[in-house]
XYZ file of C-alpha atoms in Angstrom:
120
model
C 5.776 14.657 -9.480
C 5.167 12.532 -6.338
C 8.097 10.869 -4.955
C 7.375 7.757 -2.764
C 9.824 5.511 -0.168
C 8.646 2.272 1.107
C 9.831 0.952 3.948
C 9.298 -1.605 6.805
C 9.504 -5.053 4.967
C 11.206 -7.841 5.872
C 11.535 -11.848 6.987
C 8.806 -12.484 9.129
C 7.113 -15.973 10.375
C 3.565 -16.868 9.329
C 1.163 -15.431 11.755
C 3.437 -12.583 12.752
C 3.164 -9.023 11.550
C 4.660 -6.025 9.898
C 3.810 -2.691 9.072
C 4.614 -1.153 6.048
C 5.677 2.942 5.662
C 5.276 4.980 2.381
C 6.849 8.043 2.650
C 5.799 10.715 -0.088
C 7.141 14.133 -1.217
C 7.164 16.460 -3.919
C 3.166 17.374 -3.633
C 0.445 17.749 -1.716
C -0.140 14.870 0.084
C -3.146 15.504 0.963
C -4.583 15.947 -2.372
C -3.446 12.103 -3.765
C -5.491 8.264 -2.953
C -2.752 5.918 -1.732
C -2.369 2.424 -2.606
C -0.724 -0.377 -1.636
C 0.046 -3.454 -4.672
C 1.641 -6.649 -4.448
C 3.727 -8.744 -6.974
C 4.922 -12.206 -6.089
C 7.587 -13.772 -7.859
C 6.186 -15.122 -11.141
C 2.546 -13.217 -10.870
C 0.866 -10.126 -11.764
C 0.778 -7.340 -9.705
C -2.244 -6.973 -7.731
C -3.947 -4.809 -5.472
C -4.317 -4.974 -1.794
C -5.301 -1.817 -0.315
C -6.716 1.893 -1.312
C -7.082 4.987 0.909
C -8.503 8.034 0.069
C -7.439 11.689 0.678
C -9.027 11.407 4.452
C -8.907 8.244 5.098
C -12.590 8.158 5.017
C -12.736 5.726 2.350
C -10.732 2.440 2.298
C -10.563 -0.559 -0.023
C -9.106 -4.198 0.691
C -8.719 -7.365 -1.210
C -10.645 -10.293 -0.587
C -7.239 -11.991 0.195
C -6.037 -9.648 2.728
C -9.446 -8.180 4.173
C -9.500 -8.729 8.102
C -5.895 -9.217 8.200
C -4.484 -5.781 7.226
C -5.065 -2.280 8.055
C -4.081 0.837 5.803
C -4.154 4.050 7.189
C -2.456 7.483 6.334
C -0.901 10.827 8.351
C -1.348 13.384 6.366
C 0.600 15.763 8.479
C 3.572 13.249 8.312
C 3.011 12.626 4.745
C 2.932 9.354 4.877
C 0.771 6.325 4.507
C 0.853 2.968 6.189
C 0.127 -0.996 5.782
C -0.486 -2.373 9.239
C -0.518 -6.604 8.277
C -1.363 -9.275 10.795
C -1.793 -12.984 10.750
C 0.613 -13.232 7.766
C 1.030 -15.674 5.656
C 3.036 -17.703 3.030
C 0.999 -16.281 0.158
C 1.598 -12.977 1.245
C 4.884 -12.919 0.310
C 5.617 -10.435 -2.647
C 6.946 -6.917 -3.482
C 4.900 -4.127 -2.239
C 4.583 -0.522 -3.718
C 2.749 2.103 -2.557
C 0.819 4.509 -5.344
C -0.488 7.672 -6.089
C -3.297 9.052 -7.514
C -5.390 12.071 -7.705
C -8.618 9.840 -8.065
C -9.372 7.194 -5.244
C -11.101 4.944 -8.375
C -8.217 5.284 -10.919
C -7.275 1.984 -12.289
C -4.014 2.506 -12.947
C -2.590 4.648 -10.139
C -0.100 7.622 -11.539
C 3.017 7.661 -8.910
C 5.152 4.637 -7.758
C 7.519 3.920 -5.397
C 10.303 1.167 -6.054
C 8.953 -1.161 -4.023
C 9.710 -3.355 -0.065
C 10.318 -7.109 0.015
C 8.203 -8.987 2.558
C 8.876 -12.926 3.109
C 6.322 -14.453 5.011
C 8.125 -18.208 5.548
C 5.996 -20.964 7.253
């Protein structure tokens, strides 16, 4: 089992920034993808962000690409969600993940989720 805690959302104006921490236990880091999803009120979760193991590999969504920055500390097990030049539609839930594969589509571990409010 991985356990992950989110932190670092928030009420924040649009075109300010936050960054988001994931904090993992239980495992080996080091041996899991990250992820960061979204869900705004009355939508599907999406995706935003992927890092693998080493941080050598990194995914963004069209909708966020430019604008936010994940990155990971594997000796601090933890993984993070730099975001700049928010905005309105940004606003959502978001969870990090876990995986052992970098291209899993559905991503094994969950945490329970930070509230950002981007207001305009």
């Amino acid at each position: 089992q991985v356990q992950l805690v989110e932190s670092g959302g928030g009420l924040v104006q649009a075109g300010g920034s936050l960054r988001l921490s994931c904090a993992a236990s239980g495992r080996t880091f080091s041996n899991y993808a990250m992820g960061w999803f979204r869900q705004a009120p009355g939508k599907e979760r999406e995706i935003v962000s992927l890092i693998n193991w080493n941080g050598a590999r990194t995914y963004y969504s069209d909708s966020v690409k430019g604008r936010f920055t994940i990155s990971r500390d594997n000796a601090k097990n933890t993984v993070y969600l730099q975001m700049t030049t928010l905005k309105p539609e940004d606003t959502a839930d978001y969870y990090c993940a876990a995986d052992r594969f970098y291209e899993s589509t559905v991503y094994d571990y969950w945490g329970q989720g930070t509230q950002v409010t981007v207001s305009s």
